[in-house]
XYZ file of C-alpha atoms in Angstrom:
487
model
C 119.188 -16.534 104.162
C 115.914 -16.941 101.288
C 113.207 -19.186 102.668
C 110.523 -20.281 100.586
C 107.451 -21.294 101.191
C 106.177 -25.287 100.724
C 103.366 -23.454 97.846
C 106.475 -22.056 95.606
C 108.481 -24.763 95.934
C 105.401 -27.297 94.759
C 105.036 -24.052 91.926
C 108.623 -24.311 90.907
C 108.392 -28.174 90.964
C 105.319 -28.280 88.495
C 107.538 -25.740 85.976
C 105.856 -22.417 87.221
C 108.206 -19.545 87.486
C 108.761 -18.428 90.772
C 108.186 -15.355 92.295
C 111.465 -13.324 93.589
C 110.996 -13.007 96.467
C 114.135 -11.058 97.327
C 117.447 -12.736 98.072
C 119.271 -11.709 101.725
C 122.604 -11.121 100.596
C 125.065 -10.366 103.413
C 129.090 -9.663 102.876
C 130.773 -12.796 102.897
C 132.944 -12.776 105.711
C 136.359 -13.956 103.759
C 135.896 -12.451 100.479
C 135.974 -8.546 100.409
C 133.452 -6.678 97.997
C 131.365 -10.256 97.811
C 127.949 -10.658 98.628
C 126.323 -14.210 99.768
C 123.535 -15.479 100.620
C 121.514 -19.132 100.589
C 118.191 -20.064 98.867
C 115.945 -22.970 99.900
C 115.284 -25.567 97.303
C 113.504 -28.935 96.875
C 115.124 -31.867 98.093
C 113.515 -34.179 94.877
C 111.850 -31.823 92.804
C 109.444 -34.643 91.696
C 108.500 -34.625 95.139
C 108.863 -31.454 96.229
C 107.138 -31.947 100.083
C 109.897 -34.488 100.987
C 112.189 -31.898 102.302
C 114.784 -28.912 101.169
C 118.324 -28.336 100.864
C 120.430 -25.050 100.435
C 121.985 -23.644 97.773
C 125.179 -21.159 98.035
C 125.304 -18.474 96.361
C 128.163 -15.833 95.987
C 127.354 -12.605 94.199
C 129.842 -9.795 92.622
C 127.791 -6.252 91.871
C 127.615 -4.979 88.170
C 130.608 -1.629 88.853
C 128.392 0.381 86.675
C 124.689 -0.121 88.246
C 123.630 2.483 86.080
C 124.492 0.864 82.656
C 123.775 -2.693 84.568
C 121.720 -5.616 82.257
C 120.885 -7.996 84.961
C 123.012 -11.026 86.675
C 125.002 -13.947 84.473
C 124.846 -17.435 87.141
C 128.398 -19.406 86.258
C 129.311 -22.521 86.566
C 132.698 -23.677 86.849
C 132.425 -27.465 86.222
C 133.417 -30.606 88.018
C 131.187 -32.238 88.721
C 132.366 -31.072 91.905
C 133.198 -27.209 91.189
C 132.041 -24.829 93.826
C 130.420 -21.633 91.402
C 130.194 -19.909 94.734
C 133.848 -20.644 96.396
C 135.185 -19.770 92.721
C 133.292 -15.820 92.457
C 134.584 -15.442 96.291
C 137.603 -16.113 95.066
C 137.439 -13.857 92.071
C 135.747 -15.948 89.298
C 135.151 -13.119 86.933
C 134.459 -12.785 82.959
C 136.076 -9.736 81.301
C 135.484 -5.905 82.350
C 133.252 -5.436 79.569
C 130.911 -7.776 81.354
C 131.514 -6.817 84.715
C 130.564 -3.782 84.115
C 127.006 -4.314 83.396
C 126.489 -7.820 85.240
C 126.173 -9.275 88.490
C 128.323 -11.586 88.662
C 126.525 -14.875 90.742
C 128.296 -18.309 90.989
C 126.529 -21.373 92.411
C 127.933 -24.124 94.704
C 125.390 -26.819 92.589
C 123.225 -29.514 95.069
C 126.011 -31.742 96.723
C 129.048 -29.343 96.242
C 130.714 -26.823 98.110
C 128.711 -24.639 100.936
C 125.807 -26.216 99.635
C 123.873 -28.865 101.571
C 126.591 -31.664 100.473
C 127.564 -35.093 99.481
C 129.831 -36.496 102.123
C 130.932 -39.818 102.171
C 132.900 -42.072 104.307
C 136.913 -41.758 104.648
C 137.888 -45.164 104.935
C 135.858 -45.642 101.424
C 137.742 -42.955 99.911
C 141.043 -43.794 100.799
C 140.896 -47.812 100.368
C 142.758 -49.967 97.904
C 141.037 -49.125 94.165
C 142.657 -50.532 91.157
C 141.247 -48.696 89.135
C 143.875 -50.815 86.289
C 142.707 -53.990 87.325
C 145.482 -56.412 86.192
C 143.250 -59.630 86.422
C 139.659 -60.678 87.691
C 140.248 -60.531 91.479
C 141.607 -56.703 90.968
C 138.218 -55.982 88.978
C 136.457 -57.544 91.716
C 137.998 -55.671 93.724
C 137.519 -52.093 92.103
C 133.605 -53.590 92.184
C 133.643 -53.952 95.594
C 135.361 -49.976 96.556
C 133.120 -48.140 94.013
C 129.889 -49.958 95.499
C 131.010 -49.278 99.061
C 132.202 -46.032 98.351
C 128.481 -44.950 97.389
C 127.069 -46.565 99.861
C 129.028 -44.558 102.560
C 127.733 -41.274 100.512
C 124.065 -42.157 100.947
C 124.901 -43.136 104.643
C 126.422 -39.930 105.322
C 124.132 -37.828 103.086
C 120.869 -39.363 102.873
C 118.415 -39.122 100.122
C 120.416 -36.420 98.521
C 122.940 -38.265 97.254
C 120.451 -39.796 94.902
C 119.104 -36.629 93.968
C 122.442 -34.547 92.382
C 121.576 -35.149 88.781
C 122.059 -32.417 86.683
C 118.605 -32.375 86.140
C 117.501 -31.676 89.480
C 120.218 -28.939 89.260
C 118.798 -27.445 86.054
C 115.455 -26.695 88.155
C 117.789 -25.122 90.985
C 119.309 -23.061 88.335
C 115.398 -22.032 87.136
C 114.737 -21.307 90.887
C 118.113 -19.038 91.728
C 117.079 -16.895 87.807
C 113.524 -16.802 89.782
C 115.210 -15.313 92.713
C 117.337 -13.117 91.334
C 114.068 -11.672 89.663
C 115.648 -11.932 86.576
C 112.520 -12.800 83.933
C 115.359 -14.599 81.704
C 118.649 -16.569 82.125
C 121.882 -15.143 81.510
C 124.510 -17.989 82.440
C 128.437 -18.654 81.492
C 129.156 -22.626 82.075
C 132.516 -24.372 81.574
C 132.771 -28.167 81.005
C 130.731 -29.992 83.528
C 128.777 -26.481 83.596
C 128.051 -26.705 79.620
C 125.660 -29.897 80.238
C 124.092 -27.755 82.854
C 123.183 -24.966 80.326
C 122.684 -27.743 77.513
C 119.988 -29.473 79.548
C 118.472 -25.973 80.867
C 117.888 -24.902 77.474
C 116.062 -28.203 77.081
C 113.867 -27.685 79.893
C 113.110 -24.366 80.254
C 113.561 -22.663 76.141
C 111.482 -19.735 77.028
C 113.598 -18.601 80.044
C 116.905 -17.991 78.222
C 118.165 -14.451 77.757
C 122.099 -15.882 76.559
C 123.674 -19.749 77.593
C 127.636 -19.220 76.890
C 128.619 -22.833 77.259
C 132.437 -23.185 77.370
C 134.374 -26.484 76.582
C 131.327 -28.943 75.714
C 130.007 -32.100 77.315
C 128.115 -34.696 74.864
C 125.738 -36.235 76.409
C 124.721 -38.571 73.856
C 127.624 -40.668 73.780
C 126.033 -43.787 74.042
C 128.400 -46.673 74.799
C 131.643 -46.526 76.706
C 134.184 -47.896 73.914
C 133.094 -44.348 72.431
C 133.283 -42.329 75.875
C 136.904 -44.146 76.416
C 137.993 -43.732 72.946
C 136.990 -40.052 72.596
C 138.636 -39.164 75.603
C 141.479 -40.813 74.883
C 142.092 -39.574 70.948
C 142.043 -35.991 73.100
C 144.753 -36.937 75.028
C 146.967 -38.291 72.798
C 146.111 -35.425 70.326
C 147.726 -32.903 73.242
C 150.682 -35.059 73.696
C 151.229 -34.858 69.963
C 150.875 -30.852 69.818
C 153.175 -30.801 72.921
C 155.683 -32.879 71.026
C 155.618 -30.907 67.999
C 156.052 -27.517 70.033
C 159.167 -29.181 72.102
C 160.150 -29.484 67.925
C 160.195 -26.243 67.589
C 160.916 -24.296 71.029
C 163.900 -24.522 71.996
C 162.733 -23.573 75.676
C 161.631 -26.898 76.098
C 163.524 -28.851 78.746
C 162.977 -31.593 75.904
C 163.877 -29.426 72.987
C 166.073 -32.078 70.314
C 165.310 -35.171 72.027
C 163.062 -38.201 71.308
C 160.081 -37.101 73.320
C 157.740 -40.212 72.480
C 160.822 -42.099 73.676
C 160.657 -40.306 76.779
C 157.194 -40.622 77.482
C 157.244 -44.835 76.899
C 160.047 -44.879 79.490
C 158.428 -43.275 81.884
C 155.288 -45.626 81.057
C 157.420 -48.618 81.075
C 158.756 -47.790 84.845
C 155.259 -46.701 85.946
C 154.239 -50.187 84.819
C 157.082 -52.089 86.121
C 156.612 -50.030 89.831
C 160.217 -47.893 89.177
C 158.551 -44.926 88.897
C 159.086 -42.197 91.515
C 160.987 -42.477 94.910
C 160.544 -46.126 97.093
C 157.966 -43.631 99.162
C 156.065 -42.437 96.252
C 155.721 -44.586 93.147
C 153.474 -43.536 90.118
C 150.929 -46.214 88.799
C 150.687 -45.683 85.214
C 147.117 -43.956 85.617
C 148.587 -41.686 88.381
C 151.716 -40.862 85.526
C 148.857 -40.070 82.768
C 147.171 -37.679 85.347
C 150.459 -35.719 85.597
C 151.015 -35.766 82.446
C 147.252 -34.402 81.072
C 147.000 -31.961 84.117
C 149.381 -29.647 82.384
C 147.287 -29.928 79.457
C 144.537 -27.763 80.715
C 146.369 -24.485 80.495
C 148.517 -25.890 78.713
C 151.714 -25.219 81.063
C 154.060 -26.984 78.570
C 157.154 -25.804 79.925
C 156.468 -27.267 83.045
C 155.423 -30.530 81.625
C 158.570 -30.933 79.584
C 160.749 -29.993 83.267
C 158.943 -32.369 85.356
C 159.199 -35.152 82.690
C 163.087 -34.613 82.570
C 163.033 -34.646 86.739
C 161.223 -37.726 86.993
C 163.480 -39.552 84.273
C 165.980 -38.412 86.234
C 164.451 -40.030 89.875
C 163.412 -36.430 90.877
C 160.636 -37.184 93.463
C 157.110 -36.939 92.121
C 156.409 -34.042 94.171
C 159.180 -32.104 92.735
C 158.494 -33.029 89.333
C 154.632 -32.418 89.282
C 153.601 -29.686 92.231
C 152.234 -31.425 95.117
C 151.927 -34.776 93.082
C 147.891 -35.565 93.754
C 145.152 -35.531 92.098
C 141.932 -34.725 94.709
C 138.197 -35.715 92.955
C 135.726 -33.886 94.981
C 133.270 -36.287 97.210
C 130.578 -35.484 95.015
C 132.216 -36.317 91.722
C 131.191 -40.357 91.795
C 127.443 -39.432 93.214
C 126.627 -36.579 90.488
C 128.590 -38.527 87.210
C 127.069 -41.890 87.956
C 123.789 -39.939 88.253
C 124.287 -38.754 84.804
C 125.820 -41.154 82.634
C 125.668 -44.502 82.107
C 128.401 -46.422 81.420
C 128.331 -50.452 81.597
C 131.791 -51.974 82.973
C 130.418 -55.530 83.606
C 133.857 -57.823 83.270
C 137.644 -58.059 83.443
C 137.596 -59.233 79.790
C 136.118 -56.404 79.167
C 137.673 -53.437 80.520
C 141.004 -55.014 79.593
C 140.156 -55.317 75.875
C 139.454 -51.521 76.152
C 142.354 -50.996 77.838
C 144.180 -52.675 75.317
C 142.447 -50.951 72.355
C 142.677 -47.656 73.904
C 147.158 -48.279 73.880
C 146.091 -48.237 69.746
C 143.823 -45.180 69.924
C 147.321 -43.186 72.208
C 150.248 -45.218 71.945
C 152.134 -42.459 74.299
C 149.527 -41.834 77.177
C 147.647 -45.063 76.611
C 144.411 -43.786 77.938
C 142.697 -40.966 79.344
C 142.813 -40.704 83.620
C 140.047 -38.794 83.585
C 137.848 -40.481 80.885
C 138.944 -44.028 82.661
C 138.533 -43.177 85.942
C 135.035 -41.439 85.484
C 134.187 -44.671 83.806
C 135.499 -47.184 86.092
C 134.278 -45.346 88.939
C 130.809 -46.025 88.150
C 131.060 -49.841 87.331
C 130.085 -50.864 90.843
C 127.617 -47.506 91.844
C 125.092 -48.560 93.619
C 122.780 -45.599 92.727
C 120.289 -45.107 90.053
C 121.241 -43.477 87.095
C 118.503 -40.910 87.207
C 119.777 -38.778 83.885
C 120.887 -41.051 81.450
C 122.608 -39.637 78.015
C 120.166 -38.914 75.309
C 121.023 -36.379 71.991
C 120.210 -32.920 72.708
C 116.608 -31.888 71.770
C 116.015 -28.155 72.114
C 113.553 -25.852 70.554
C 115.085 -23.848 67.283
C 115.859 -20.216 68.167
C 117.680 -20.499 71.883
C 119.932 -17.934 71.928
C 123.130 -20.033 72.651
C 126.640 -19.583 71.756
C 128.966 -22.877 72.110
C 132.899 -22.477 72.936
C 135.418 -25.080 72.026
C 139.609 -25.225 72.304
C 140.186 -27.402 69.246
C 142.394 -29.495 71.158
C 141.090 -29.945 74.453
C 142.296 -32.537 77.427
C 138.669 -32.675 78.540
C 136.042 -32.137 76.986
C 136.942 -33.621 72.867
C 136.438 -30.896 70.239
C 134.003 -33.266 68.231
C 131.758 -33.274 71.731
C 131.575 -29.840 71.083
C 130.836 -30.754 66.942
C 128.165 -32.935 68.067
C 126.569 -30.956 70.631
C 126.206 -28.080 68.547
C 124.427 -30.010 66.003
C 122.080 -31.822 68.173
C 121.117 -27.906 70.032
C 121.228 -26.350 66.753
C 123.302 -23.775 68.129
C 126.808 -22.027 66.722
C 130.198 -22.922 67.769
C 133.040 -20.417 68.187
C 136.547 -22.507 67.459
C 139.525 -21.403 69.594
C 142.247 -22.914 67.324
C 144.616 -23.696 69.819
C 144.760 -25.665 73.269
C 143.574 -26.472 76.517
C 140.589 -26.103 78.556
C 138.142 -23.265 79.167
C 138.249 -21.174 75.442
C 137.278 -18.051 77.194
C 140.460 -18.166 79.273
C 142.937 -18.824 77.486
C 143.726 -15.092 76.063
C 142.570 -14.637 72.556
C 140.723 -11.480 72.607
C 138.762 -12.719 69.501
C 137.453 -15.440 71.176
C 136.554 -12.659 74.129
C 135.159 -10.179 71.947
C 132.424 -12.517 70.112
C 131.103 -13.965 73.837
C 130.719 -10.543 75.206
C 129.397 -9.145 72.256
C 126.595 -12.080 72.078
C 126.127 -11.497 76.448
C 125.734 -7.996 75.991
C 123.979 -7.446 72.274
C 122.699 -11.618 71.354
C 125.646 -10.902 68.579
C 126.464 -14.261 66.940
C 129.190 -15.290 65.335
C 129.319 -16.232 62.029
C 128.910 -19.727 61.373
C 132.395 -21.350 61.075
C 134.171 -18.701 63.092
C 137.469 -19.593 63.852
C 139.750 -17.712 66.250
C 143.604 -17.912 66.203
C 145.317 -20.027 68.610
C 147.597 -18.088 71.072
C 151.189 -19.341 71.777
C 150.623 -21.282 74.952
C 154.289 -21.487 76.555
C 154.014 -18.354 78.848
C 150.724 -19.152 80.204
C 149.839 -20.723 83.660
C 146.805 -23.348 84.145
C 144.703 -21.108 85.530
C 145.499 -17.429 84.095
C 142.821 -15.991 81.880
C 143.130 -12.760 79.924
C 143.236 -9.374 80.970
C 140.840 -8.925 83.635
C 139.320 -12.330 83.834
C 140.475 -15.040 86.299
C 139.287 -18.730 84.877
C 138.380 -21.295 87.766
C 140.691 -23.784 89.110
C 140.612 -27.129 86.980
C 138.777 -30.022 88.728
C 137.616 -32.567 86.499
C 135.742 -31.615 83.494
């Protein structure tokens, strides 16, 4: 385990490189050929005597030390992903980069086998309509999301008010410090991207290479435009999915009405004749089914399990295990982060009922409506509001984007790009996590920018790869993409 003294931390808090002092990496005891180790950090890095908290950190060795370039930190998203769990568990980019790079994931502040967020059971698993059908329900979905964060501060403490991914770009700045790595070499994916976005921000000097996969945008200012973004995603992947059922004819689907389909389904989730008597779907929990086979895409899956449940298959047969977990640390880090005012019934219901414009199949987006309403009652401050990106010209950055992505909306990726000034590689086809989703082109130009600072040339598009064959979480040749959690 990496101590550090009260003087470094106070030097790291006032934006003063740190001095590596030498990580104590030990085999991990489940995860063969893995290295990990913990490094003390600054509770409140405004305040940097008021206590520390660990950081976990999993490390895979460059296989050719002699040829090696340094260490790339990932990131696998969230919030919630554990960078850390994910390289024990094989988290890798492609050989070429293996090769020559440490690979070290991160469990970030609050996450994981870090010093985490851990808040009360009976919260979590109370009533939360989080489709409040009149002003008692929204009362009601006021009342679980402020008790739920109350139970994380009880159970945490001050940390649960200090998981902002600012305070987690200066733990990034301290673990590139530790490594005794003079620069930053760092791969982040969704949730990860607004990690690298706001480290270039901070800290412009101390970037080597930011590969930032499947973009946040962090100045979305209202949320009509987070809903509505979010949602146009969605819909746009339910459209593609259609048009491929079109044309496959190994879709369970193939030759029938599949917008037909899809607004029974709705129409039973809504009525509560979805699913078995045991097991019935809200039409949020239906949505999340749906859009979780978006990430890969699995599409043959998606158009079996929607002929199952027409059919009264039980949910878990149609859709895996049926449930959708959200870390304990999702509500504390996104309500940290974003600001997004949900102040009346009359209100979320008229976006409700302009989002069933913006996606007449899906309606709206789980993910983008739950983040959303989870925050309306969050008793926390929002310590790291949105704001447009303002970094200095000349970061060496390289931006990744699926052009139809579940998650993160290829015009967040537009927008960010803009605002960093930085270039955007286009994967042409679906899902989420570019890097993983087996083009080699789009391979090829983000190892060639990690290992040379090659760029792209502006506009570069890269084919999109037929998506039928591929699982959620397979990545090309050599590469093993993360697990999807949120974003």
């Amino acid at each position: 385990m990496l101590t550090t003294a009260a003087t470094a931390l106070a030097g790291m808090a006032a934006g003063v490189p740190a001095a590596a002092s030498g990580i104590d990496w030990k085999p991990c005891p489940a995860a063969s050929g893995v290295d990990c180790a913990s490094l003390t950090v600054p509770l409140d890095w405004d305040h940097p005597g008021n206590g520390t908290i660990q950081l976990a950190l999993a490390r895979r060795k460059a296989t050719d030390p002699a040829h090696r370039i340094g260490s790339v930190l990932m990131d696998p998203g969230g919030p919630g992903g554990a960078g850390a769990g994910e390289v024990q568990n094989g988290w890798s980019l492609s050989p070429k980069i293996t090769t020559r790079f440490d690979t070290v994931g991160f469990d970030p502040r609050g996450v994981g086998q870090s010093t985490a967020v851990r808040c009360g059971l009976d919260e979590i698993s109370a009533d939360d309509p989080q489709v409040p059908k009149d002003a008692a329900e929204f009362r009601q979905l006021i009342s679980y999301d402020r008790a739920l964060g109350t139970s994380c501060a009880r159970n945490t403490g001050p940390l649960a008010e200090h998981v902002d991914t600012a305070s987690v770009v200066h733990d990034m700045d301290a673990i590139r410090a530790a490594l005794g790595e003079s620069k930053l070499t760092y791969y982040g994916v969704s949730y990860g991207s607004l990690m690298g976005q706001q480290y270039a921000e901070t800290y412009p000097d101390r970037v080597r290479a930011l590969v930032l996969d499947s973009n946040m945008d962090h100045s979305i200012g209202t949320t009509w435009e987070f809903l509505r973004t979010e949602t146009q995603a969605v819909q746009e992947l339910f459209d593609q999915f259609t048009a491929w059922c079109g044309r496959s004819t190994s879709c369970a689907l193939h030759g029938q009405d599949v917008h037909a389909v899809m607004a029974e389904l709705y129409s039973r989730a809504e009525q509560g004749k979805l699913g078995t008597p045991d097991d019935r779907l809200d039409p949020l929990a239906l949505v999340g089914l749906i859009t979780q086979n978006f990430y890969g895409p699995t599409w043959d899956a998606l158009a079996k399990s929607m002929v199952e449940l027409r059919d009264g298959k039980p949910a878990e047969a149609a859709f895996g295990t049926g449930e959708i977990s959200v870390p304990s640390a999702f509500g504390s880090v996104f309500c940290s982060d974003w600001r997004l005012p949900v102040t009346s019934f009359p209100q979320l219901e008229g976006y409700r009922r302009a989002l069933a414009a913006v996606s007449p199949d899906l309606h709206f987006s789980q993910l983008g409506w739950g983040a959303a309403t989870g925050c309306a009652g969050w008793p926390a401050p929002v310590r790291n509001p949105q704001h447009p990106l303002s970094i200095r010209p000349g970061v060496p950055m390289l931006m990744l984007n699926s052009r139809f992505d579940p998650a993160t909306p290829y015009g967040w990726a537009e927008r960010a790009a803009r605002q960093a000034g930085a270039p955007l590689l286009t994967y042409d086809g679906w899902g989420h996590g570019a890097y993983f989703k087996n083009s080699q082109c789009v391979t090829d130009a983000t190892d060639e920018f990690l290992l040379a600072g090659t760029v792209p040339a502006p506009g570069t598009h890269c084919a999109a790869v037929p998506p039928s064959g591929q699982s959620r979480v397979d990545g090309p040749a050599g590469n093993t993409a993360p697990r999807t959690v949120a974003y």
